[in-house]
mmCIF file of C-alpha atoms in Angstrom:
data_model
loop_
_atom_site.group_PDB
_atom_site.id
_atom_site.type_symbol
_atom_site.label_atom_id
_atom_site.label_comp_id
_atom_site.label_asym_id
_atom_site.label_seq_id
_atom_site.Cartn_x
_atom_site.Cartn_y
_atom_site.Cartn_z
ATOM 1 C CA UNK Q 1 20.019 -6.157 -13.175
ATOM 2 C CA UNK Q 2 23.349 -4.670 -13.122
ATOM 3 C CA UNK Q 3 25.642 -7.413 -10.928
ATOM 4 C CA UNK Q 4 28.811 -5.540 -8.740
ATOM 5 C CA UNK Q 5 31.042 -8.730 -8.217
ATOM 6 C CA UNK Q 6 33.967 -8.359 -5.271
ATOM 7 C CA UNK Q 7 34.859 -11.850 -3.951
ATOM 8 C CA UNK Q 8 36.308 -9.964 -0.943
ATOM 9 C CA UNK Q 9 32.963 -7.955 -0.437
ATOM 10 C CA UNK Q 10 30.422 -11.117 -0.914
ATOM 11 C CA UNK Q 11 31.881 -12.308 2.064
ATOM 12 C CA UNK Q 12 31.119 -9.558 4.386
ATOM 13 C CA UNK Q 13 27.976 -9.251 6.683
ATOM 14 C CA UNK Q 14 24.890 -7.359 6.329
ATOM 15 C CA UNK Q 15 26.363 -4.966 8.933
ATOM 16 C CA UNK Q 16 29.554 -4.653 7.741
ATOM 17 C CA UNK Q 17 28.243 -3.700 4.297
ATOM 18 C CA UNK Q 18 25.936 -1.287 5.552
ATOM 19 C CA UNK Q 19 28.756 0.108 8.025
ATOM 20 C CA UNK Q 20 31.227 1.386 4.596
ATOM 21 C CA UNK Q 21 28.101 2.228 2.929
ATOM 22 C CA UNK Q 22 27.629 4.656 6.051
ATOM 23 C CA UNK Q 23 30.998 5.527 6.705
ATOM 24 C CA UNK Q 24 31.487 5.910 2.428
ATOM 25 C CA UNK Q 25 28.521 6.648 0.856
ATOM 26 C CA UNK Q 26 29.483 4.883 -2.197
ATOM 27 C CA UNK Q 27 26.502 3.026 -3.223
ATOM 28 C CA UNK Q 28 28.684 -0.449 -4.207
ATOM 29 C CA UNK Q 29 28.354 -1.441 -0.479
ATOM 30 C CA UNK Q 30 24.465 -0.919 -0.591
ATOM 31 C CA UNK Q 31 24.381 -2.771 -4.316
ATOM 32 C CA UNK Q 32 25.506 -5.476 -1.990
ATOM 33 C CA UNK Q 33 22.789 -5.613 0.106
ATOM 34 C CA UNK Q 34 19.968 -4.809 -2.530
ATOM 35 C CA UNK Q 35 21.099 -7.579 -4.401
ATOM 36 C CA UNK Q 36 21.208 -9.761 -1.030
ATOM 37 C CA UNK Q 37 17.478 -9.000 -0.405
ATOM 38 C CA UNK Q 38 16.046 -7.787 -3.686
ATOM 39 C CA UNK Q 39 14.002 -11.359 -3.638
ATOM 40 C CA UNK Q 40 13.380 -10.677 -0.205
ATOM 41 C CA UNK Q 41 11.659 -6.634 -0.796
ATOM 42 C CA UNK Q 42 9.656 -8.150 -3.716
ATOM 43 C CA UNK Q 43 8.247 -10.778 -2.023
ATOM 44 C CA UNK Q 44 7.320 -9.038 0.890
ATOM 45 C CA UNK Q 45 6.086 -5.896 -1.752
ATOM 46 C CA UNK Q 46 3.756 -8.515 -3.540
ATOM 47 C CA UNK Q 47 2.234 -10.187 -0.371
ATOM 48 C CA UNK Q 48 0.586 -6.520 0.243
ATOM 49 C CA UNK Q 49 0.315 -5.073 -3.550
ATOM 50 C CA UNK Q 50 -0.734 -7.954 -5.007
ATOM 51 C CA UNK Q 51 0.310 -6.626 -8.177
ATOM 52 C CA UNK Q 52 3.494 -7.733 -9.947
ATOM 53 C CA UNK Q 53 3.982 -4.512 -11.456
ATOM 54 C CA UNK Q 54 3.208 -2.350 -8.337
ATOM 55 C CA UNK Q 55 5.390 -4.482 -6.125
ATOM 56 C CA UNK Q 56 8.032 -3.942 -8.251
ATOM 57 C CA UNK Q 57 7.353 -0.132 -8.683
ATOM 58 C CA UNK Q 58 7.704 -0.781 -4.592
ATOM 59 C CA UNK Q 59 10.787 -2.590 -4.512
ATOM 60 C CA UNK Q 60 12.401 -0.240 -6.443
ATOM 61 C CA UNK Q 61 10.829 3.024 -4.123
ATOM 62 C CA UNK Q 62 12.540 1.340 -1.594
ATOM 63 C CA UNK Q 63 15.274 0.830 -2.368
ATOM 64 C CA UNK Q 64 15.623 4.205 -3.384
ATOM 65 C CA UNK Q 65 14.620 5.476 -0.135
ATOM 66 C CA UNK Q 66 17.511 3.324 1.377
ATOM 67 C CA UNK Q 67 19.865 5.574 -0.336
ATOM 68 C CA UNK Q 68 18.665 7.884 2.522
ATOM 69 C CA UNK Q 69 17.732 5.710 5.152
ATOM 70 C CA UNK Q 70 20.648 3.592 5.805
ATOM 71 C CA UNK Q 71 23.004 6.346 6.344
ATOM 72 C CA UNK Q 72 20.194 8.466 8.793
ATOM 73 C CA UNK Q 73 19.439 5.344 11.059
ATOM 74 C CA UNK Q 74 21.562 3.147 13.410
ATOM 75 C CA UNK Q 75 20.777 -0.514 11.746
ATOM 76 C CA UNK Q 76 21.809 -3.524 14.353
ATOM 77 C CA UNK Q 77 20.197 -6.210 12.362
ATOM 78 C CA UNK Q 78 19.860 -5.222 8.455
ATOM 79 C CA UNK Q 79 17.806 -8.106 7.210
ATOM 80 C CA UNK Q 80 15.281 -7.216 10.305
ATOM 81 C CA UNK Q 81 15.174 -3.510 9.726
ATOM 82 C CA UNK Q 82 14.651 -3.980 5.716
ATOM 83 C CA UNK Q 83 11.525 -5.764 6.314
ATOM 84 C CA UNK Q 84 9.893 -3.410 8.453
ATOM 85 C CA UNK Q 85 10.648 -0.668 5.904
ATOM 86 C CA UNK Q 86 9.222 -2.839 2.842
ATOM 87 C CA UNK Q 87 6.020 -3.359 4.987
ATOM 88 C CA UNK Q 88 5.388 0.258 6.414
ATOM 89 C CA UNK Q 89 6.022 1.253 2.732
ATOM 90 C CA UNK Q 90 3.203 -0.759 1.337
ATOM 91 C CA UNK Q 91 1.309 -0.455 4.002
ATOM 92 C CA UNK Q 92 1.185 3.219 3.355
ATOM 93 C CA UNK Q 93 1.135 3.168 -0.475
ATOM 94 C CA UNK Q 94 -2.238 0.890 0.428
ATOM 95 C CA UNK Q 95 -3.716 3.641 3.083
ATOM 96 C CA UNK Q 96 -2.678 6.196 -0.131
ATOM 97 C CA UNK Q 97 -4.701 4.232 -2.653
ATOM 98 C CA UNK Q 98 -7.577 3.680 0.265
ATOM 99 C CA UNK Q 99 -7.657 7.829 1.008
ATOM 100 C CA UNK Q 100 -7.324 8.791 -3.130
ATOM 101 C CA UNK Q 101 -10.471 6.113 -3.836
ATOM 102 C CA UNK Q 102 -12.627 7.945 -1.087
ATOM 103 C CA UNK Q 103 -11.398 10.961 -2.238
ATOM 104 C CA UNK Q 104 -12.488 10.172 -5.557
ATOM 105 C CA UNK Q 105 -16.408 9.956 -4.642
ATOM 106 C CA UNK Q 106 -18.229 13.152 -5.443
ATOM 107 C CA UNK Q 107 -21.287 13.870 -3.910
ATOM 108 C CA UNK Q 108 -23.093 15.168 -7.048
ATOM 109 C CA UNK Q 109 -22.751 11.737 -8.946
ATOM 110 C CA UNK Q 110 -25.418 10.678 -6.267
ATOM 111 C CA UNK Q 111 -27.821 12.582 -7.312
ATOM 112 C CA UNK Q 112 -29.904 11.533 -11.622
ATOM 113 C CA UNK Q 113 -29.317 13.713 -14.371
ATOM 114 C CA UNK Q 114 -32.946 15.193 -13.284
ATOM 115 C CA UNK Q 115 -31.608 16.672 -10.434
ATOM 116 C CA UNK Q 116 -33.993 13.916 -7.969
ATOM 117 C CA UNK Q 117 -33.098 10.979 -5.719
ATOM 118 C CA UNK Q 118 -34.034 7.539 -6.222
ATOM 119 C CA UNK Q 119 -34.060 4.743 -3.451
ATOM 120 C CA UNK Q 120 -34.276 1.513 -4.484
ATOM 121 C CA UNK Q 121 -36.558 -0.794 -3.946
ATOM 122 C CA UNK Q 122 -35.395 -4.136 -3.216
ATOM 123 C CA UNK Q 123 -36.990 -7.160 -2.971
ATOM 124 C CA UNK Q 124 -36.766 -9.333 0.332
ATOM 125 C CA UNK Q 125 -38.256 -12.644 -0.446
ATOM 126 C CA UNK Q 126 -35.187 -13.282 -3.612
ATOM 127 C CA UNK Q 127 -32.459 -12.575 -1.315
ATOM 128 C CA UNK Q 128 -31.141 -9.334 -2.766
ATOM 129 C CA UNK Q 129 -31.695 -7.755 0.887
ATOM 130 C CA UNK Q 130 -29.464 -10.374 2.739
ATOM 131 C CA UNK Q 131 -27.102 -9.530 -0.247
ATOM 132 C CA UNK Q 132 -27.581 -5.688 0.263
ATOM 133 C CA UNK Q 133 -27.360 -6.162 4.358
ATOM 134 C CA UNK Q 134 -23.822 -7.882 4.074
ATOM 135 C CA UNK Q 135 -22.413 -5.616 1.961
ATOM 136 C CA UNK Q 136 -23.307 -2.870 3.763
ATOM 137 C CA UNK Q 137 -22.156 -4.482 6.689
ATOM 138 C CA UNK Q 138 -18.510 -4.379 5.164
ATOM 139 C CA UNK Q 139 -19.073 -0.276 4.852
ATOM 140 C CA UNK Q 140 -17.359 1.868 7.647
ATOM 141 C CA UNK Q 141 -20.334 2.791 10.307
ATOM 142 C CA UNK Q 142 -20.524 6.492 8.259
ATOM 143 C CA UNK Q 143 -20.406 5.331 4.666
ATOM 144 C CA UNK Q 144 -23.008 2.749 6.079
ATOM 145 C CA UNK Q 145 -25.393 5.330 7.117
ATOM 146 C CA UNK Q 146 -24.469 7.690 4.344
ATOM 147 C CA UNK Q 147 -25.980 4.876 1.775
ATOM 148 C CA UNK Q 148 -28.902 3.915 4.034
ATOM 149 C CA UNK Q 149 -30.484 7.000 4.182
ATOM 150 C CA UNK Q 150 -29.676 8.195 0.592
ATOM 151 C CA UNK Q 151 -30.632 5.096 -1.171
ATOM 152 C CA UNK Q 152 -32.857 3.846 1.432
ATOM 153 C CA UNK Q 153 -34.668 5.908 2.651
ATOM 154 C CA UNK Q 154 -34.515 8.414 -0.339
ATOM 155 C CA UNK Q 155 -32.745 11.437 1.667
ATOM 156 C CA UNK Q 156 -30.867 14.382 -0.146
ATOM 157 C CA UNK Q 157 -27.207 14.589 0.524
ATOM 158 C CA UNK Q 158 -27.748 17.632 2.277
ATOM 159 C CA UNK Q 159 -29.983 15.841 4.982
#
């Protein structure tokens, strides 16, 4: 990590750093701060990513995006403002992933190579219906149906 030293600048506040970075744009003020709260923005990153790789492909997003941001918006408390960005960041990079896996599911994979539905047939008295019930519980109320009736009760997609 590249370290900008400036006894005279480590000693200023949050808003004071942020206030030349606004008034200068030079992006030594905001090195300040990223390397103030860097710890902070990956932490935060990993709590929702869970992923050490993807929270630091976060961090990095924004702080890129703070390039931007800090000189657009009027920041009383930095530290304060920082976190709220790092958490609506990841928690739309986690509604992104959500959207591109449902996104992903194509209707004609539910249907055999043979062109005919299947339902299963599950067996009550081993538990794998009180296995199949909770999981299904976990499904949004249309995915829910969606699966009942196709696997279930052996209806086209169509239907």
């Amino acid at each position: 990590m590249l370290r900008i030293f400036n006894p005279r600048s480590s000693e200023l506040s949050d808003e004071e750093l942020l206030g030349r970075y606004q008034a200068t744009g030079e992006l030594a003020w905001l090195g300040q701060l990223f390397e103030r709260y860097a710890e902070l923005v990956y932490g935060v990153c990993l709590k929702y990513c869970r992923d050490e790789q993807e929270a630091e492909d976060a961090a990095m997003a924004i702080f890129e995006q703070l390039v931007t941001k800090a000189r657009e918006h009027e920041v009383h408390n930095f530290k304060s403002w920082l976190h709220v960005l790092t958490k609506n960041h990841c928690l739309m990079q986690l509604r992104k992933a959500s959207r591109q896996r449902e996104q992903n599911f194509e209707p004609q994979l539910m249907q055999s190579v043979d062109g005919r539905h299947h339902t299963i047939e599950i067996s009550e008295d081993n538990g794998q219906m009180k296995g199949l019930q909770d999981c299904m519980a976990q499904l949004p109320e249309e995915q829910r149906q969606c699966v009942q009736a196709f696997y279930l009760e052996g209806h086209s997609y169509k239907e």
